[in-house]
C-alpha positions as a LaTeX table, in Angstrom:
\begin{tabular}{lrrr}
\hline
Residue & $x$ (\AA) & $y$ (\AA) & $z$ (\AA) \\
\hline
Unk1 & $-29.37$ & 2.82 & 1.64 \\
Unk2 & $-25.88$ & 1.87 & 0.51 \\
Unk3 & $-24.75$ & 0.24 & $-2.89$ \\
Unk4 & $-26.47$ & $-2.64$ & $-3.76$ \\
Unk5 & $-23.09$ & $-3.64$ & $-6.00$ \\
Unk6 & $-19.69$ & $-2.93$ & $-5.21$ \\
Unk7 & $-17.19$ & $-3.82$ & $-8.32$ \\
Unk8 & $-13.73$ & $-4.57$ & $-6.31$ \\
Unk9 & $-9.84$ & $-3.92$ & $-8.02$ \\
Unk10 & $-6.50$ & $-4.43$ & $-6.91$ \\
Unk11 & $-3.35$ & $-5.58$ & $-8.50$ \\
Unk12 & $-2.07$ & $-7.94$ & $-5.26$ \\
Unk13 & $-2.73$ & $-8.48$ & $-2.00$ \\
Unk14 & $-0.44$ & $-10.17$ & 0.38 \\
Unk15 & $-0.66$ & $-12.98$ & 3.12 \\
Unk16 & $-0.70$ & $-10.68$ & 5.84 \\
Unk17 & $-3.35$ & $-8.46$ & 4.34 \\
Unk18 & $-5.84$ & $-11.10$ & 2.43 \\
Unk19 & $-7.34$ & $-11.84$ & 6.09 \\
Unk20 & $-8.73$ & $-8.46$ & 6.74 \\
Unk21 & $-9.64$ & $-7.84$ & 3.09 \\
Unk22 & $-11.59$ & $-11.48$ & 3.39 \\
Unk23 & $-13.17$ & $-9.89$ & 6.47 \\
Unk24 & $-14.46$ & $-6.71$ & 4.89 \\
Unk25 & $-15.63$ & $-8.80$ & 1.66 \\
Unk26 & $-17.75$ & $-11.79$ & 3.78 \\
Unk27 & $-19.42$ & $-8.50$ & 5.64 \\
Unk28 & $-20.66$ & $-6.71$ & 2.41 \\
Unk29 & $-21.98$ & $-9.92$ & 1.41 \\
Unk30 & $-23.91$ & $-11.02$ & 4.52 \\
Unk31 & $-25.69$ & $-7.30$ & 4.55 \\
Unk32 & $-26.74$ & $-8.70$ & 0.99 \\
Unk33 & $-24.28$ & $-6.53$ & $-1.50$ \\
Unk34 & $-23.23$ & $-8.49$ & $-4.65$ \\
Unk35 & $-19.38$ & $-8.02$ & $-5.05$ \\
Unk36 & $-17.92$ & $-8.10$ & $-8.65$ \\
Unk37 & $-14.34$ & $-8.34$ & $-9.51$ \\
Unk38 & $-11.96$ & $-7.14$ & $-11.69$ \\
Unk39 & $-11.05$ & $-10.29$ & $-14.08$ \\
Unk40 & $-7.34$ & $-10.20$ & $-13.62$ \\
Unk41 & $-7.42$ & $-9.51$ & $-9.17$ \\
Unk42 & $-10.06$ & $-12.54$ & $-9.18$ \\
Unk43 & $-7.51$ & $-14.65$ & $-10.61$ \\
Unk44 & $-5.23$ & $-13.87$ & $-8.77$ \\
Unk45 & $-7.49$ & $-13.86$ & $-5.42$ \\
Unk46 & $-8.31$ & $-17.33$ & $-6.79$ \\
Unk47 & $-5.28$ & $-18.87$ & $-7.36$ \\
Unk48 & $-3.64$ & $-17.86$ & $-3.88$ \\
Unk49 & $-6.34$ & $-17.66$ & $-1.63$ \\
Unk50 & $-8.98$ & $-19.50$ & $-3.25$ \\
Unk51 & $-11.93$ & $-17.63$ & $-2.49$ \\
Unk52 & $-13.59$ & $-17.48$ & $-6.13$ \\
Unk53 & $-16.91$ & $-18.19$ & $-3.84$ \\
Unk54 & $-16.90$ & $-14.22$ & $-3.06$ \\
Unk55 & $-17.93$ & $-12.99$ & $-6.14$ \\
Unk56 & $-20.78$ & $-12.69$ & $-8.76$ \\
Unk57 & $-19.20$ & $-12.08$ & $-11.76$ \\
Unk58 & $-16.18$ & $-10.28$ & $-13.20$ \\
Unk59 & $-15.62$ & $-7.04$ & $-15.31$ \\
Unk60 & $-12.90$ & $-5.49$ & $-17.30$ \\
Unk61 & $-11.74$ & $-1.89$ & $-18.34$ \\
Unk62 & $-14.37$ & $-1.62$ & $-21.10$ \\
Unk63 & $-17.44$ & $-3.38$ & $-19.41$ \\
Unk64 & $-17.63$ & $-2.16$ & $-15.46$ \\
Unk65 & $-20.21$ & 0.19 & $-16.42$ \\
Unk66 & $-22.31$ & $-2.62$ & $-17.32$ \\
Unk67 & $-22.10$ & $-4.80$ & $-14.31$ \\
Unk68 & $-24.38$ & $-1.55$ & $-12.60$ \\
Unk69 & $-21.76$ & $-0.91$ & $-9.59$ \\
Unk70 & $-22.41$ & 1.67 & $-7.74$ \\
Unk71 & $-18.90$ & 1.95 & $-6.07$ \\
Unk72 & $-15.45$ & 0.80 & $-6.86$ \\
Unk73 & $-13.60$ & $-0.20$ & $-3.80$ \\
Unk74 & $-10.18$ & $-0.10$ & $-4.57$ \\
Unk75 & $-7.72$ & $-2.56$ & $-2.33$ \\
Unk76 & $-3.99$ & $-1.55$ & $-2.33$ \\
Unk77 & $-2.13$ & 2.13 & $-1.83$ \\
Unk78 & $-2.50$ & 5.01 & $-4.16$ \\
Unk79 & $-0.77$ & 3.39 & $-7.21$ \\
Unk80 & $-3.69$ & 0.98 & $-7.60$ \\
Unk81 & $-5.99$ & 3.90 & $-6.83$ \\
Unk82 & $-5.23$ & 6.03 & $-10.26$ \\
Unk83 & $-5.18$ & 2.96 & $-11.81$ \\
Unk84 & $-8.79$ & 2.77 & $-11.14$ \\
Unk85 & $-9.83$ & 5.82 & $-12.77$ \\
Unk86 & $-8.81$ & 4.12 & $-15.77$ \\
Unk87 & $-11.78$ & 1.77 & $-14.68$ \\
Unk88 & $-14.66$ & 4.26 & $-13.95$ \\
Unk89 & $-13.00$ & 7.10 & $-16.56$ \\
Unk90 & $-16.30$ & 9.65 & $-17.23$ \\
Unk91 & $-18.69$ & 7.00 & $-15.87$ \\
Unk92 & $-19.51$ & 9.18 & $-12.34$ \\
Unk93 & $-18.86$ & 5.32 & $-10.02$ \\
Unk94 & $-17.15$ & 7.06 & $-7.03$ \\
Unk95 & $-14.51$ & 5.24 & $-5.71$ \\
Unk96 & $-13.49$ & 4.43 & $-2.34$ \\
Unk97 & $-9.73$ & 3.79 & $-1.59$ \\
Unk98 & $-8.51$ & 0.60 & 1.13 \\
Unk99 & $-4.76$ & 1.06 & 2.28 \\
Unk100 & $-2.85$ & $-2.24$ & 2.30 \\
Unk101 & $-0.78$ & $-1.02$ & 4.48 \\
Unk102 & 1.40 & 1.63 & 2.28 \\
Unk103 & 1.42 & 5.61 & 2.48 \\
Unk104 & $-2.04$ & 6.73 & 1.11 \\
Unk105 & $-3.71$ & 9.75 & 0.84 \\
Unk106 & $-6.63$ & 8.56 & $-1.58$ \\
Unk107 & $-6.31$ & 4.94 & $-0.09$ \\
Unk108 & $-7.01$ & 5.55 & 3.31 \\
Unk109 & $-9.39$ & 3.20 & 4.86 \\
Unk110 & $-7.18$ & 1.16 & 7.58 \\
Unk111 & $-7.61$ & $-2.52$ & 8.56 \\
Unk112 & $-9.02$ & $-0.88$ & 12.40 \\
Unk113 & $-11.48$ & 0.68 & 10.38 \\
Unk114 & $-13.13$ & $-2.47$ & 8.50 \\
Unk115 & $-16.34$ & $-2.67$ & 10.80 \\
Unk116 & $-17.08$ & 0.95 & 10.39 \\
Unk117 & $-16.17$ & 1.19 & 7.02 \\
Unk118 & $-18.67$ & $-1.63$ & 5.89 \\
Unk119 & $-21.85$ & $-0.52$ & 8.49 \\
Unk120 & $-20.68$ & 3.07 & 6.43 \\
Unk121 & $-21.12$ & 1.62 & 2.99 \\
Unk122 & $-24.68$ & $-0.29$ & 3.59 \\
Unk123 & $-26.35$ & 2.21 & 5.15 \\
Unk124 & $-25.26$ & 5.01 & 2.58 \\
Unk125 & $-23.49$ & 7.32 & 5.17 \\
Unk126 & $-20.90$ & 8.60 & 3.02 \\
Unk127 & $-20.08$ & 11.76 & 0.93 \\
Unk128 & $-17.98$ & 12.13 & $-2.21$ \\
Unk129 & $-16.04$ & 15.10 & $-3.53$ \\
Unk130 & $-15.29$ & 15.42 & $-7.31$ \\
Unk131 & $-11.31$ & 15.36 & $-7.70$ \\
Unk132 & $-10.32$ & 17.49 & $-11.01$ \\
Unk133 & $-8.81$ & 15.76 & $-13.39$ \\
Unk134 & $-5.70$ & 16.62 & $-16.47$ \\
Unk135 & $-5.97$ & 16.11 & $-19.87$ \\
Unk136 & $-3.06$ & 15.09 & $-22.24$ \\
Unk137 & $-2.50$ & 15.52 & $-26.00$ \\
Unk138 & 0.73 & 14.80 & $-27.62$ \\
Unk139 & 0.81 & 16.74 & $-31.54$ \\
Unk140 & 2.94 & 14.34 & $-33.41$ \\
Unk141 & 3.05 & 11.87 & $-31.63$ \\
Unk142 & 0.65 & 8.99 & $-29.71$ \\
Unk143 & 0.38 & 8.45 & $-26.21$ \\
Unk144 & $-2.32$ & 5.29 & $-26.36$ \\
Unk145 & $-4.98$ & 4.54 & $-24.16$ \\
Unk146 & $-7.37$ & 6.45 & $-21.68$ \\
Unk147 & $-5.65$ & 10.17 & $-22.08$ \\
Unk148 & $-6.54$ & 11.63 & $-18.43$ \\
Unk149 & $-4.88$ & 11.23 & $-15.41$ \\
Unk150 & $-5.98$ & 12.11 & $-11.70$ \\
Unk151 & $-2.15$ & 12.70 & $-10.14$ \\
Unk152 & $-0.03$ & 14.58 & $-12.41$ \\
Unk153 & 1.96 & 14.40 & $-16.28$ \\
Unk154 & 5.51 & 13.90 & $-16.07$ \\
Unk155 & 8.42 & 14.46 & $-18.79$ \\
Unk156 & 12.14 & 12.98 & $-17.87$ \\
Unk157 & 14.65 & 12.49 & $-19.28$ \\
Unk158 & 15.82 & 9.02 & $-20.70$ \\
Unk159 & 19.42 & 8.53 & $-19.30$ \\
Unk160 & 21.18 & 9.39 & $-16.40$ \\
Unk161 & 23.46 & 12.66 & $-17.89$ \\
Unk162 & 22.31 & 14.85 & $-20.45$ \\
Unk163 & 19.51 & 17.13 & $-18.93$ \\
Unk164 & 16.61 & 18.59 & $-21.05$ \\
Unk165 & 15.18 & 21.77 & $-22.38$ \\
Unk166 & 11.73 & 22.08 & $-21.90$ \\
Unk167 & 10.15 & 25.09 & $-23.62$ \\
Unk168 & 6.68 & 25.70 & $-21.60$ \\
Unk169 & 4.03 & 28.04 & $-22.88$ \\
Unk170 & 0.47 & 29.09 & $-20.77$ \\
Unk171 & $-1.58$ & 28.95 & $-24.02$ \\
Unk172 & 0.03 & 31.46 & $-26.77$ \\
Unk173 & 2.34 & 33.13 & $-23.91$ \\
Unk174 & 6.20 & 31.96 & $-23.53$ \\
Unk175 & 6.99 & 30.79 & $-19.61$ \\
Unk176 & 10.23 & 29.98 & $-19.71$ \\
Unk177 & 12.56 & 27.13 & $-20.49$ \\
Unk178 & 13.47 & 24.97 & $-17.78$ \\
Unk179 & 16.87 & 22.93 & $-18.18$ \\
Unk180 & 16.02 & 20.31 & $-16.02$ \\
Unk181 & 15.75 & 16.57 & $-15.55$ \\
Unk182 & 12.46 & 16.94 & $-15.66$ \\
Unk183 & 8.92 & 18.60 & $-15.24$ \\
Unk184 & 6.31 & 17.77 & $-13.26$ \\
Unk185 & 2.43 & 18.92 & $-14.25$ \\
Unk186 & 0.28 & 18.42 & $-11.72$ \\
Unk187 & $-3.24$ & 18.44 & $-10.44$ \\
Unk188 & $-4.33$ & 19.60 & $-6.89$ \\
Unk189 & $-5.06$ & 15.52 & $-6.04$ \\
Unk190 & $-1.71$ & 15.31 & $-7.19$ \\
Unk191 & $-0.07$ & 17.72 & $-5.10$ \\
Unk192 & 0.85 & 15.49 & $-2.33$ \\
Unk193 & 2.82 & 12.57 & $-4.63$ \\
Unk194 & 5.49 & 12.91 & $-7.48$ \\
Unk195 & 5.46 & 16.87 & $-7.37$ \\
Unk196 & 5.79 & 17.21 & $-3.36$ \\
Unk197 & 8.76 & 15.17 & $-3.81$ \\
Unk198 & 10.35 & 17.53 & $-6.08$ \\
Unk199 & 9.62 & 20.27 & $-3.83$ \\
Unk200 & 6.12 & 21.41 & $-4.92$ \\
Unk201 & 3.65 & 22.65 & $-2.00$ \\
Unk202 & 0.34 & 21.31 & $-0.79$ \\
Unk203 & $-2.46$ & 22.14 & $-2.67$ \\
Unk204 & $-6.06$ & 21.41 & $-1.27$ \\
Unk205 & $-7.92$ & 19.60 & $-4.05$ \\
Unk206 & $-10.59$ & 22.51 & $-4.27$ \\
Unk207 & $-8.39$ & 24.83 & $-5.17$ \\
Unk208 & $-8.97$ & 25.74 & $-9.05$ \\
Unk209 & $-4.68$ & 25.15 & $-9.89$ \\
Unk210 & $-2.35$ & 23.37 & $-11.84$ \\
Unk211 & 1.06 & 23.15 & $-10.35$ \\
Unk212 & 4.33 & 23.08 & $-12.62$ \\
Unk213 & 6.97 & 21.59 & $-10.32$ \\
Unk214 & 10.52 & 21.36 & $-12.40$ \\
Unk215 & 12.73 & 18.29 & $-11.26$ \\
Unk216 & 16.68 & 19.07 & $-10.59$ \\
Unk217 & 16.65 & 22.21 & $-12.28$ \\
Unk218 & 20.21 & 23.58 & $-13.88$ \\
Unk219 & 18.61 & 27.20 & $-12.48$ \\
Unk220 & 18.49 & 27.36 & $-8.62$ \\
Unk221 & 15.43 & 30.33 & $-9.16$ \\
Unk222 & 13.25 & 27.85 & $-10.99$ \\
Unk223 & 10.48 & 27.26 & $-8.50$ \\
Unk224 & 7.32 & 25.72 & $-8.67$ \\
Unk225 & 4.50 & 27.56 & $-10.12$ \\
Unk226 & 1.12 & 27.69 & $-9.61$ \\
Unk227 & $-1.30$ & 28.35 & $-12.63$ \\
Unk228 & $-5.43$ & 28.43 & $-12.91$ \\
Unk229 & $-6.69$ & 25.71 & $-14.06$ \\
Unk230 & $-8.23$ & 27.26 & $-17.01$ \\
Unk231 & $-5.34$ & 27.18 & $-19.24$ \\
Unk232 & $-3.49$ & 25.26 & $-21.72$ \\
Unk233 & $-0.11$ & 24.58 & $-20.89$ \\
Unk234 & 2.03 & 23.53 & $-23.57$ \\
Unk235 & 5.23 & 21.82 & $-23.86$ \\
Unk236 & 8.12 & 21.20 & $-26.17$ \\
Unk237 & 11.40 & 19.35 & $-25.63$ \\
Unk238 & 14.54 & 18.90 & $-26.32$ \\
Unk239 & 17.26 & 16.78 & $-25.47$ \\
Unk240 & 20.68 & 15.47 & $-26.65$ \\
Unk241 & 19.10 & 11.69 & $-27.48$ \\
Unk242 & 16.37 & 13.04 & $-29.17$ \\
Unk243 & 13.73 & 11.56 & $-26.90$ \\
Unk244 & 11.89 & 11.48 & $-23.51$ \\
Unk245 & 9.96 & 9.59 & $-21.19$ \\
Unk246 & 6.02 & 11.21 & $-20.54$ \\
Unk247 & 4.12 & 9.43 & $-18.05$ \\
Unk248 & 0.64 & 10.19 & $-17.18$ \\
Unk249 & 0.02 & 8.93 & $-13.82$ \\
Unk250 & 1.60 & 5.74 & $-13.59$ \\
Unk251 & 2.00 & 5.25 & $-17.55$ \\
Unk252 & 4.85 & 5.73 & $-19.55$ \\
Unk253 & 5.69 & 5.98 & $-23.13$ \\
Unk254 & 8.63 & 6.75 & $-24.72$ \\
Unk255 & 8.83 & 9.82 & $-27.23$ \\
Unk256 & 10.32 & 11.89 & $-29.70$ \\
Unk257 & 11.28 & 15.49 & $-29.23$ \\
Unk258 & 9.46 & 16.81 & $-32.35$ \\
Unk259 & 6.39 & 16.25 & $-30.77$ \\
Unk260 & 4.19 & 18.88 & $-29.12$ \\
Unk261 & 2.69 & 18.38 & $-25.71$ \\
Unk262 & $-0.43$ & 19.92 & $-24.19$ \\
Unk263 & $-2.24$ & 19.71 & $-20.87$ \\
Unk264 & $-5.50$ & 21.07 & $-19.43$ \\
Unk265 & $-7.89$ & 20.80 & $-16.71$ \\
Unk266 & $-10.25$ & 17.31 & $-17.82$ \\
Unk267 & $-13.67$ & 18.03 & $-19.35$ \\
Unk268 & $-15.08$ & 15.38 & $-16.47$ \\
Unk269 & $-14.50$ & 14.49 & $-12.39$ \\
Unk270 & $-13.68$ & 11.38 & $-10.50$ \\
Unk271 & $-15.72$ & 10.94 & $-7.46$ \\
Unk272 & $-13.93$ & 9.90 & $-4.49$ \\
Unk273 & $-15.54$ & 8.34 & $-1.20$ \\
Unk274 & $-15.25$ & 10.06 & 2.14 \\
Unk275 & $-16.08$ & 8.28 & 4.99 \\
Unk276 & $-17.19$ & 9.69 & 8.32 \\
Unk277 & $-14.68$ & 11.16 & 10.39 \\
Unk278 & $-12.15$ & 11.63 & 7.26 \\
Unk279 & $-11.01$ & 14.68 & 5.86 \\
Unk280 & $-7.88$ & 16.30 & 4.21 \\
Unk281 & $-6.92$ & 18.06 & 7.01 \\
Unk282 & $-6.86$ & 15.05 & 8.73 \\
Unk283 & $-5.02$ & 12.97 & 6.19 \\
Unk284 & $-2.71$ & 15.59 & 6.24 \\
Unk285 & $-1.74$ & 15.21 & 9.24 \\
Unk286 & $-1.98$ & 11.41 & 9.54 \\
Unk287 & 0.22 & 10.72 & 6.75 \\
Unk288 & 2.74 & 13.17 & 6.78 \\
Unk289 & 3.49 & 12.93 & 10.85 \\
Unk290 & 2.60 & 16.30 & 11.71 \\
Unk291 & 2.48 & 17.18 & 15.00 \\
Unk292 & 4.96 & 13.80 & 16.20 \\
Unk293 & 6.19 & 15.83 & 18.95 \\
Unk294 & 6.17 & 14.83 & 22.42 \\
Unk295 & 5.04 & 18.04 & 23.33 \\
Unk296 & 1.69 & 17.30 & 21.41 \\
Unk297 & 1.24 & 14.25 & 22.77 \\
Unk298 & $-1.24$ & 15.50 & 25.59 \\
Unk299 & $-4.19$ & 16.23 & 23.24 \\
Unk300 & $-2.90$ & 19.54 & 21.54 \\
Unk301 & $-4.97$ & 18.91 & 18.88 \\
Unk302 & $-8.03$ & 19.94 & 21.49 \\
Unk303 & $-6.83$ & 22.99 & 22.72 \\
Unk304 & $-8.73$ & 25.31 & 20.65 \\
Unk305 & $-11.72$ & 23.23 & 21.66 \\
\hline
\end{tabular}
């Protein structure tokens, strides 16, 4: 059998989309699974759509644990998806990901898929796969709050000239300092957002790698880097205001250059959901239009079949 309790997050659904999320929600209840909600998306469910009647009771970052969920389902894209890992952080709820609608690769149960998805969830026939995690640690200076993130660690700079110098060290060893807007550390999970747009490659999230993907580097032969995920990497920078933006996932704090920055693989996993007929090849494939060719239009995807 399924989860008896589902806890349910987002940060905003729209008029177009509340419909089939309704539908999904009414369908775990009539097969008898108590739905909790996030305090701040039940408001806001509640105000718009008035459908308060959905849920037992609500939770917060500090208390999910103790509503006894046995899955988060997360409604919105990918944004709202690391988001919820600062909801289950090392408390092993795995979470499955709904797509509103946006580009998802950890979001990506569609709207078609609602029936399936919910007959899925009851009767237990899922899998999950433990998605590595990075850990930050600023010396001399603060980054508050939950200190892992699932996607990546960013530093950029804080205007729009002056670019930075960002001395990087794998534990005691010197890399190399990248002038550079910016530098991207990031996780396998996290291979396919902020670092593929900065030209870092696809890494499957078993692979045992942290990926250092500069942004707008000054040197044309920086490239992106793959390390093991073993290490410390280690970060100092400089720049000509004397400060930087780090952002861990989709946080962001301002800070000074005389701090030190270190990263590592996290000490614990987030479980994601797979549903049947899912995986990252798949996904892959699905969200980044490969194969739109009208040449492959004829089943090419069979012919080794």
């Amino acid at each position: 059998m399924g989860p008896r309790i589902v806890a349910v997050y987002g940060k905003n659904v729209s008029e177009g989309f509340f419909p089939y999320l309704r539908r999904m929600l009414c369908q775990l209840k009539e097969r008898n699974i108590v739905l909790d909600c996030e305090d701040n998306f039940k408001k806001i469910l509640g105000e718009r759509f008035d459908c308060k009647d959905l849920f037992r009771e609500v939770y917060n970052r500090d208390n999910l644990l103790a509503t006894g969920a046995e899955m988060l389902l997360s409604i919105g894209g990918d944004g709202t998806f690391l988001d919820a890992v600062l909801y289950v952080k090392d408390s092993g709820i795995p979470v499955l990901g709904m797509n509103t609608g946006h580009l998802g690769f950890l979001a990506n149960i569609s709207v078609e898929e609602i029936d399936a998805a919910v007959a899925y969830i009851d009767e237990g026939k899922y899998t999950t796969e433990e998605r590595n995690l990075l850990c930050l640690n600023v010396k001399g200076g603060e980054f508050p709050g939950f200190n892992y993130g699932l996607n990546e660690v960013s530093v950029h700079k804080t205007d729009t000239s002056s670019m930075l110098k960002i001395h990087a060290y794998i534990g005691d060893i010197y890399l190399t300092t990248y002038w550079a807007d910016g530098l991207i550390v990031a996780s396998p999970t996290g291979s396919t957002g902020y670092s593929l747009s900065g030209g870092g490659p696809i890494v499957h999230p078993e692979c045992k790698n942290i990926i250092l993907t500069p942004v707008c580097p000054h040197n044309l032969t920086m490239r992106t880097l793959l390390v093991p995920d073993d290490v410390l990497i280690r970060l100092k920078v400089e720049g000509r205001t004397g400060d930087f933006m780090l952002s861990l996932d989709s946080r962001i704090e301002k800070m000074k250059d005389d701090c030190e920055i270190e990263i590592k693989n996290g000490e614990f996993k987030i479980r994601v959901v797979n549903l049947p007929g899912h995986n990252y090849y798949g996904t892959l494939r699905n969200k980044l239009g490969w194969g739109e060719d009208f040449r492959n239009r004829n089943g090419g995807e069979n012919k080794l079949k």
